[in-house]
């Protein structure tokens, strides 16, 4: 028996239930490509025409999508880089645009119900239009101007890399070593001061055959590139092999050392062998945009990689060829390790192989950097072993996001 009063009661209850049903918020995809504050303040005066999304190829870009909202409802961040490469899933992404051209990068965010939202950003990699310098260990001479191949080329890596400290290079320049040859490099001869290194040039290879070999020689055990001054930006080393032990057994210091502010440094398919420490960036958090792509490291006596900075990207898994390895990343603010590069026996023997932490700010400890670990076989969140100020990451995804970011 149903009365009108019963019907009204049912309708009222239903209305209350509908009122309290959770309503999904509208998804909003957001892409950011952020400059470090020190770089932004100096760009107009010191780096004209250099944009993080428009500069010379190979152009590395660190994309941040973690400000997409509502954060708690987003289940997937999908990146399409617009150049035919595979899509990437993660709230941060990094990519190197090797070929000149204009690209549209798309971020699509999705929630559990399948709803999605997308946004885009334009990227332009420009063909290098500066001076090309050639280095030929058989036919060259360091007294040449280096602007032609063969007999007009330079001879040694020492002279070529020393040009950084001498402010020899300009945006768009290329310094190319002939493939299949070995080039002498005396350590301790390249220590650029403040803004002396300039910006926008590339050390790479030309010709056919194996990668050029940069061979440490002499009696010095100092660093190969010793960036003691601030201001290095848009700098790239590509397709070179460095051997940092002399035939007599003397080991150079670091391949690359920087204790100062820098923006966007790319190591692309660089091989480092027989070394003490590889790529060391201890700029007190003033380094932003360190890209290591397709690199290999073999036979280290100390540290492969140490970075104090932000926006460190390892878009491809680096090849660590021995069973003891150190890869310490203190105070990393934003980073991308899509293939969980540090795993296996080294972690068993050395639990601190990959340490990530944040500095204290007014007694507040930020224990969750904006770091994405990804493994194609799982999407589980997994972070283990918190010790003091460090969170040791051994899992596949680490997506806890800070409420504050520099």
Short mmCIF file of C-alpha atoms in Angstrom, two decimals:
data_model
loop_
_atom_site.label_atom_id
_atom_site.label_comp_id
_atom_site.label_asym_id
_atom_site.label_seq_id
_atom_site.Cartn_x
_atom_site.Cartn_y
_atom_site.Cartn_z
CA UNK A 1 0.00 0.00 0.00
CA UNK A 2 1.60 3.25 -1.18
CA UNK A 3 0.46 6.70 -0.21
CA UNK A 4 1.47 10.05 -1.60
CA UNK A 5 3.36 10.69 1.62
CA UNK A 6 5.47 7.55 0.94
CA UNK A 7 6.23 8.68 -2.61
CA UNK A 8 7.29 12.11 -1.39
CA UNK A 9 9.54 10.51 1.23
CA UNK A 10 11.23 8.29 -1.34
CA UNK A 11 11.81 11.23 -3.64
CA UNK A 12 13.27 13.26 -0.77
CA UNK A 13 15.66 10.44 0.21
CA UNK A 14 16.73 10.01 -3.42
CA UNK A 15 17.37 13.74 -3.69
CA UNK A 16 19.53 13.65 -0.57
CA UNK A 17 21.50 10.67 -1.93
CA UNK A 18 22.04 12.40 -5.27
CA UNK A 19 23.13 15.55 -3.47
CA UNK A 20 25.84 13.64 -1.62
CA UNK A 21 27.13 11.61 -4.57
CA UNK A 22 30.78 12.55 -5.33
CA UNK A 23 31.00 14.68 -8.45
CA UNK A 24 34.09 14.20 -10.60
CA UNK A 25 35.97 17.42 -11.16
CA UNK A 26 36.80 18.53 -14.68
CA UNK A 27 40.22 17.28 -15.72
CA UNK A 28 42.75 19.91 -16.75
CA UNK A 29 46.04 18.93 -18.36
CA UNK A 30 48.92 21.33 -17.74
CA UNK A 31 52.36 21.35 -19.37
CA UNK A 32 55.19 23.38 -17.89
CA UNK A 33 58.77 23.81 -19.11
CA UNK A 34 60.44 25.74 -16.33
CA UNK A 35 63.62 27.75 -16.23
CA UNK A 36 65.64 27.92 -13.05
CA UNK A 37 65.25 31.36 -11.41
CA UNK A 38 68.95 32.19 -11.80
CA UNK A 39 68.72 31.50 -15.54
CA UNK A 40 65.49 33.43 -15.99
CA UNK A 41 67.05 36.48 -14.36
CA UNK A 42 70.10 36.35 -16.68
CA UNK A 43 68.54 35.15 -19.92
CA UNK A 44 67.91 38.45 -21.65
CA UNK A 45 71.44 39.71 -21.00
CA UNK A 46 73.48 36.51 -21.27
CA UNK A 47 71.42 34.04 -23.34
CA UNK A 48 69.50 35.99 -25.99
CA UNK A 49 67.29 33.93 -28.32
CA UNK A 50 67.76 30.79 -26.20
CA UNK A 51 64.45 29.26 -25.17
CA UNK A 52 64.04 25.91 -23.45
CA UNK A 53 61.55 24.90 -26.15
CA UNK A 54 63.22 26.60 -29.10
CA UNK A 55 66.95 26.24 -29.65
CA UNK A 56 69.55 24.23 -31.52
CA UNK A 57 69.28 20.50 -32.13
CA UNK A 58 69.80 18.17 -30.40
CA UNK A 59 67.32 19.92 -28.12
CA UNK A 60 66.62 18.32 -24.72
CA UNK A 61 63.39 19.37 -23.00
CA UNK A 62 62.15 18.53 -19.50
CA UNK A 63 58.34 18.61 -19.41
CA UNK A 64 56.38 18.87 -16.17
CA UNK A 65 52.77 17.75 -16.09
CA UNK A 66 52.37 17.26 -12.36
CA UNK A 67 50.38 20.47 -11.95
CA UNK A 68 47.53 18.95 -13.95
CA UNK A 69 44.38 18.74 -11.87
CA UNK A 70 42.62 17.38 -9.93
CA UNK A 71 45.78 15.52 -8.99
CA UNK A 72 44.06 12.91 -6.81
CA UNK A 73 41.79 11.82 -9.67
CA UNK A 74 44.32 11.52 -12.50
CA UNK A 75 45.29 7.92 -13.18
CA UNK A 76 47.41 8.34 -16.28
CA UNK A 77 49.60 10.98 -17.88
CA UNK A 78 50.37 10.20 -21.54
CA UNK A 79 52.92 12.15 -23.54
CA UNK A 80 53.16 12.22 -27.32
CA UNK A 81 56.29 14.05 -28.45
CA UNK A 82 55.12 14.54 -32.03
CA UNK A 83 58.21 13.09 -33.68
CA UNK A 84 57.14 9.47 -34.15
CA UNK A 85 58.82 8.22 -30.97
CA UNK A 86 56.88 5.99 -28.54
CA UNK A 87 54.44 7.65 -26.16
CA UNK A 88 55.54 7.99 -22.55
CA UNK A 89 53.48 7.61 -19.37
CA UNK A 90 54.38 9.67 -16.30
CA UNK A 91 53.61 13.06 -14.77
CA UNK A 92 57.08 14.31 -15.77
CA UNK A 93 58.68 13.58 -19.14
CA UNK A 94 61.92 14.34 -20.93
CA UNK A 95 62.80 14.05 -24.58
CA UNK A 96 65.64 14.93 -26.95
CA UNK A 97 64.63 16.33 -30.33
CA UNK A 98 67.64 15.35 -32.43
CA UNK A 99 66.40 16.45 -35.85
CA UNK A 100 65.66 20.07 -36.74
CA UNK A 101 61.96 20.75 -37.09
CA UNK A 102 58.78 21.95 -35.43
CA UNK A 103 56.96 19.57 -33.10
CA UNK A 104 53.70 19.57 -31.17
CA UNK A 105 53.96 17.81 -27.81
CA UNK A 106 50.69 16.59 -26.34
CA UNK A 107 49.88 15.66 -22.75
CA UNK A 108 46.68 13.69 -22.18
CA UNK A 109 45.47 13.04 -18.62
CA UNK A 110 42.83 10.41 -17.79
CA UNK A 111 40.84 9.47 -14.70
CA UNK A 112 39.49 6.10 -13.58
CA UNK A 113 36.25 6.53 -15.54
CA UNK A 114 38.09 7.07 -18.80
CA UNK A 115 37.43 10.80 -19.01
CA UNK A 116 40.37 12.70 -20.49
CA UNK A 117 41.73 16.14 -21.21
CA UNK A 118 44.65 17.16 -23.39
CA UNK A 119 46.87 20.15 -23.94
CA UNK A 120 49.80 20.88 -26.23
CA UNK A 121 53.04 22.83 -26.35
CA UNK A 122 55.14 23.75 -29.38
CA UNK A 123 58.82 22.77 -29.61
CA UNK A 124 61.24 23.83 -32.33
CA UNK A 125 64.69 22.31 -32.80
CA UNK A 126 66.79 24.59 -34.98
CA UNK A 127 69.52 23.47 -37.40
CA UNK A 128 72.94 24.58 -36.21
CA UNK A 129 74.11 27.60 -38.18
CA UNK A 130 77.32 28.51 -36.37
CA UNK A 131 80.91 27.55 -37.15
CA UNK A 132 81.85 23.87 -37.50
CA UNK A 133 85.31 22.99 -36.20
CA UNK A 134 86.96 19.67 -37.09
CA UNK A 135 89.46 17.62 -35.11
CA UNK A 136 91.62 15.02 -36.90
CA UNK A 137 94.36 13.30 -34.88
CA UNK A 138 96.18 12.06 -38.00
CA UNK A 139 96.14 15.02 -40.37
CA UNK A 140 95.31 17.96 -38.12
CA UNK A 141 97.39 20.58 -36.29
CA UNK A 142 96.32 22.71 -33.33
CA UNK A 143 97.80 25.74 -35.11
CA UNK A 144 95.10 25.48 -37.79
CA UNK A 145 91.82 27.38 -37.61
CA UNK A 146 90.00 24.03 -37.52
CA UNK A 147 87.34 25.10 -40.01
CA UNK A 148 88.02 22.45 -42.63
CA UNK A 149 88.50 18.71 -42.57
CA UNK A 150 91.80 16.91 -43.07
CA UNK A 151 94.91 19.10 -43.10
CA UNK A 152 92.96 22.15 -41.91
CA UNK A 153 91.62 20.49 -38.76
CA UNK A 154 92.82 20.67 -35.18
CA UNK A 155 94.72 17.72 -33.77
CA UNK A 156 94.07 17.20 -30.04
CA UNK A 157 91.09 17.02 -27.72
CA UNK A 158 93.09 19.12 -25.26
CA UNK A 159 93.00 22.10 -27.60
CA UNK A 160 89.39 21.56 -28.65
CA UNK A 161 87.97 21.35 -25.11
CA UNK A 162 90.20 24.15 -23.85
CA UNK A 163 88.17 26.45 -26.08
CA UNK A 164 85.43 26.34 -23.43
CA UNK A 165 87.62 28.20 -20.94
CA UNK A 166 88.80 30.61 -23.65
CA UNK A 167 85.26 31.65 -24.66
CA UNK A 168 86.07 30.43 -28.17
CA UNK A 169 82.66 29.04 -29.05
CA UNK A 170 79.33 30.68 -29.83
CA UNK A 171 75.71 29.50 -30.10
CA UNK A 172 75.19 27.11 -32.99
CA UNK A 173 78.86 26.02 -33.16
CA UNK A 174 79.89 22.37 -33.51
CA UNK A 175 83.25 20.82 -32.57
CA UNK A 176 83.44 17.47 -34.33
CA UNK A 177 85.98 14.66 -33.84
CA UNK A 178 86.65 12.20 -36.67
CA UNK A 179 85.20 8.76 -36.07
CA UNK A 180 87.61 5.83 -35.79
CA UNK A 181 90.40 7.97 -34.31
CA UNK A 182 91.87 8.50 -30.83
CA UNK A 183 92.53 12.00 -29.48
CA UNK A 184 94.85 13.02 -26.65
CA UNK A 185 93.34 14.88 -23.73
CA UNK A 186 95.44 16.33 -20.90
CA UNK A 187 93.33 16.77 -17.76
CA UNK A 188 93.37 19.99 -15.76
CA UNK A 189 93.51 22.24 -18.84
CA UNK A 190 89.83 23.22 -19.10
CA UNK A 191 88.44 25.18 -16.15
CA UNK A 192 86.00 27.84 -17.40
CA UNK A 193 85.36 30.77 -15.06
CA UNK A 194 82.10 32.65 -14.55
CA UNK A 195 80.22 32.91 -17.86
CA UNK A 196 83.45 32.15 -19.75
CA UNK A 197 82.14 28.90 -21.22
CA UNK A 198 79.33 30.77 -23.02
CA UNK A 199 76.48 28.61 -24.35
CA UNK A 200 74.83 26.78 -27.22
CA UNK A 201 77.58 24.61 -28.73
CA UNK A 202 78.08 20.89 -29.27
CA UNK A 203 81.01 18.47 -29.06
CA UNK A 204 80.28 15.55 -31.37
CA UNK A 205 81.50 13.27 -34.15
CA UNK A 206 81.70 13.20 -37.94
CA UNK A 207 82.50 10.58 -40.55
CA UNK A 208 81.87 6.86 -40.33
CA UNK A 209 83.05 4.11 -38.01
CA UNK A 210 83.37 3.75 -34.23
CA UNK A 211 82.93 6.66 -31.87
CA UNK A 212 85.94 8.96 -31.50
CA UNK A 213 87.97 8.07 -28.40
CA UNK A 214 89.10 10.86 -26.07
CA UNK A 215 92.12 9.38 -24.29
CA UNK A 216 93.49 10.88 -21.08
CA UNK A 217 97.29 11.35 -21.30
CA UNK A 218 100.02 13.00 -19.26
CA UNK A 219 100.76 13.13 -15.54
CA UNK A 220 97.80 15.19 -14.32
CA UNK A 221 94.98 13.57 -12.38
CA UNK A 222 92.65 16.58 -12.47
CA UNK A 223 89.20 16.87 -14.03
CA UNK A 224 88.63 16.79 -17.77
CA UNK A 225 85.90 19.47 -17.79
CA UNK A 226 86.14 21.48 -14.60
CA UNK A 227 83.25 23.96 -14.67
CA UNK A 228 84.27 26.13 -11.73
CA UNK A 229 82.39 29.19 -13.00
CA UNK A 230 78.68 29.77 -13.20
CA UNK A 231 76.70 30.17 -16.40
CA UNK A 232 77.19 27.11 -18.62
CA UNK A 233 73.98 26.59 -20.61
CA UNK A 234 72.64 24.68 -23.62
CA UNK A 235 75.81 22.60 -23.78
CA UNK A 236 75.98 19.13 -25.36
CA UNK A 237 78.40 16.24 -25.77
CA UNK A 238 77.28 13.57 -28.23
CA UNK A 239 78.66 10.26 -29.56
CA UNK A 240 82.08 10.39 -27.89
CA UNK A 241 83.94 7.77 -25.85
CA UNK A 242 86.10 8.92 -22.95
CA UNK A 243 88.90 6.75 -21.53
CA UNK A 244 90.14 8.41 -18.39
CA UNK A 245 93.10 6.20 -17.45
CA UNK A 246 96.46 6.83 -19.12
CA UNK A 247 98.48 3.96 -20.60
CA UNK A 248 100.71 4.34 -17.53
CA UNK A 249 97.76 3.83 -15.17
CA UNK A 250 97.08 7.41 -14.00
CA UNK A 251 93.37 8.08 -13.57
CA UNK A 252 91.88 11.49 -14.28
CA UNK A 253 89.51 13.12 -11.82
CA UNK A 254 85.96 13.71 -13.03
CA UNK A 255 84.89 13.66 -16.64
CA UNK A 256 82.54 16.55 -15.92
CA UNK A 257 82.51 18.55 -12.71
CA UNK A 258 80.38 21.60 -11.99
CA UNK A 259 79.98 23.39 -8.69
CA UNK A 260 78.02 26.31 -10.11
CA UNK A 261 74.70 27.26 -11.67
CA UNK A 262 73.98 25.83 -15.11
CA UNK A 263 70.98 25.21 -17.35
CA UNK A 264 70.37 22.35 -19.80
CA UNK A 265 73.45 20.15 -20.22
CA UNK A 266 73.10 17.09 -22.44
CA UNK A 267 75.17 13.90 -22.54
CA UNK A 268 73.92 11.94 -25.56
CA UNK A 269 75.30 8.44 -26.23
CA UNK A 270 78.49 9.21 -24.28
CA UNK A 271 80.64 6.27 -23.13
CA UNK A 272 82.86 6.65 -20.06
CA UNK A 273 85.49 4.00 -19.31
CA UNK A 274 88.22 3.36 -16.75
CA UNK A 275 87.44 6.37 -14.59
CA UNK A 276 87.19 7.55 -11.01
CA UNK A 277 84.12 9.79 -11.06
CA UNK A 278 81.93 10.43 -14.07
CA UNK A 279 79.37 13.24 -14.13
CA UNK A 280 79.42 15.26 -10.91
CA UNK A 281 77.11 18.24 -10.45
CA UNK A 282 77.29 19.83 -7.01
CA UNK A 283 75.90 23.25 -7.70
CA UNK A 284 73.92 23.61 -4.49
CA UNK A 285 70.62 23.19 -6.29
CA UNK A 286 71.43 25.83 -8.93
CA UNK A 287 71.81 23.30 -11.74
CA UNK A 288 68.67 22.61 -13.77
CA UNK A 289 68.23 20.31 -16.74
CA UNK A 290 70.88 17.56 -16.69
CA UNK A 291 70.14 14.99 -19.39
CA UNK A 292 71.94 11.64 -19.69
CA UNK A 293 70.59 9.73 -22.70
CA UNK A 294 71.93 6.44 -24.04
CA UNK A 295 75.15 6.66 -22.00
CA UNK A 296 77.36 3.82 -20.76
CA UNK A 297 79.77 3.78 -17.82
CA UNK A 298 82.37 1.09 -17.20
CA UNK A 299 85.04 0.42 -14.58
CA UNK A 300 84.63 3.22 -12.07
CA UNK A 301 86.65 3.34 -8.85
CA UNK A 302 84.33 5.82 -7.13
CA UNK A 303 81.17 7.57 -8.33
CA UNK A 304 79.29 7.23 -11.59
CA UNK A 305 76.89 10.13 -11.19
CA UNK A 306 76.16 12.63 -8.43
CA UNK A 307 73.74 15.46 -8.99
CA UNK A 308 72.74 18.23 -6.62
CA UNK A 309 70.15 20.09 -8.60
CA UNK A 310 66.81 19.72 -10.30
CA UNK A 311 65.30 18.31 -13.48
CA UNK A 312 67.67 15.42 -13.86
CA UNK A 313 66.55 13.19 -16.73
CA UNK A 314 67.60 9.66 -17.61
CA UNK A 315 65.00 8.95 -20.33
CA UNK A 316 66.81 5.76 -21.30
CA UNK A 317 68.42 3.31 -18.92
CA UNK A 318 72.18 3.95 -18.59
CA UNK A 319 74.33 0.86 -18.97
CA UNK A 320 76.31 0.24 -15.78
CA UNK A 321 78.69 -2.53 -16.76
CA UNK A 322 80.26 -3.62 -13.49
CA UNK A 323 78.94 -5.10 -10.26
CA UNK A 324 79.82 -2.20 -7.97
CA UNK A 325 78.31 1.16 -8.73
CA UNK A 326 77.54 4.38 -6.94
CA UNK A 327 74.79 6.62 -8.25
CA UNK A 328 73.98 9.13 -5.55
CA UNK A 329 71.47 11.87 -6.22
CA UNK A 330 71.16 14.10 -3.16
CA UNK A 331 68.70 16.98 -3.01
CA UNK A 332 67.20 16.24 -6.41
CA UNK A 333 64.06 18.31 -6.75
CA UNK A 334 62.55 17.03 -9.97
CA UNK A 335 63.82 14.04 -11.87
CA UNK A 336 62.84 11.38 -14.37
CA UNK A 337 64.08 7.79 -14.24
CA UNK A 338 61.64 5.96 -16.52
CA UNK A 339 63.44 2.64 -16.60
CA UNK A 340 64.51 2.34 -12.95
CA UNK A 341 68.18 2.46 -13.97
CA UNK A 342 69.73 1.25 -10.70
CA UNK A 343 68.72 -2.32 -9.94
CA UNK A 344 70.11 -5.84 -9.52
CA UNK A 345 73.28 -6.91 -7.69
CA UNK A 346 74.63 -3.40 -7.05
CA UNK A 347 71.58 -2.58 -4.95
CA UNK A 348 71.97 -5.80 -2.99
CA UNK A 349 75.55 -4.93 -2.10
CA UNK A 350 75.05 -1.17 -1.80
CA UNK A 351 71.65 -0.15 -0.45
CA UNK A 352 72.44 3.52 -0.92
CA UNK A 353 73.10 3.20 -4.65
CA UNK A 354 70.28 5.62 -5.39
CA UNK A 355 69.51 8.13 -2.67
CA UNK A 356 67.07 10.96 -3.15
CA UNK A 357 66.36 13.62 -0.55
CA UNK A 358 65.40 17.22 -0.03
CA UNK A 359 66.95 19.97 2.01
CA UNK A 360 65.31 21.23 5.16
CA UNK A 361 63.40 24.49 4.88
CA UNK A 362 62.48 26.23 8.13
CA UNK A 363 62.53 22.85 9.90
CA UNK A 364 60.12 21.42 7.34
CA UNK A 365 61.30 18.22 5.71
CA UNK A 366 60.11 17.67 2.16
CA UNK A 367 60.52 13.92 1.78
CA UNK A 368 58.69 13.61 -1.54
CA UNK A 369 60.54 15.01 -4.51
CA UNK A 370 58.72 15.19 -7.82
CA UNK A 371 60.35 12.09 -9.26
CA UNK A 372 58.89 9.54 -11.66
CA UNK A 373 60.14 5.98 -11.75
CA UNK A 374 58.51 3.83 -14.39
CA UNK A 375 58.69 0.18 -15.37
CA UNK A 376 56.52 -1.09 -18.18
CA UNK A 377 55.61 -4.24 -16.26
CA UNK A 378 53.89 -2.52 -13.33
CA UNK A 379 52.25 0.69 -12.21
CA UNK A 380 52.49 0.03 -8.49
CA UNK A 381 53.71 2.70 -6.12
CA UNK A 382 56.62 1.47 -4.12
CA UNK A 383 59.13 3.40 -2.02
CA UNK A 384 61.17 1.87 0.76
CA UNK A 385 63.72 2.56 3.44
CA UNK A 386 63.50 6.07 4.84
CA UNK A 387 66.72 6.93 6.64
CA UNK A 388 67.16 10.39 8.14
CA UNK A 389 66.78 12.92 5.36
CA UNK A 390 66.93 10.40 2.52
CA UNK A 391 64.29 8.29 0.92
CA UNK A 392 65.86 5.32 -0.84
CA UNK A 393 63.96 4.41 -3.96
CA UNK A 394 63.97 0.79 -5.12
CA UNK A 395 60.53 0.61 -6.72
CA UNK A 396 59.12 1.32 -10.12
CA UNK A 397 56.93 4.38 -9.66
CA UNK A 398 57.35 7.10 -7.05
CA UNK A 399 54.62 9.64 -7.63
CA UNK A 400 54.06 11.37 -4.31
CA UNK A 401 54.01 15.05 -5.17
CA UNK A 402 55.09 17.99 -3.03
CA UNK A 403 52.72 20.80 -2.18
CA UNK A 404 55.57 23.25 -2.65
CA UNK A 405 58.21 23.31 -5.35
CA UNK A 406 61.05 25.73 -6.18
#
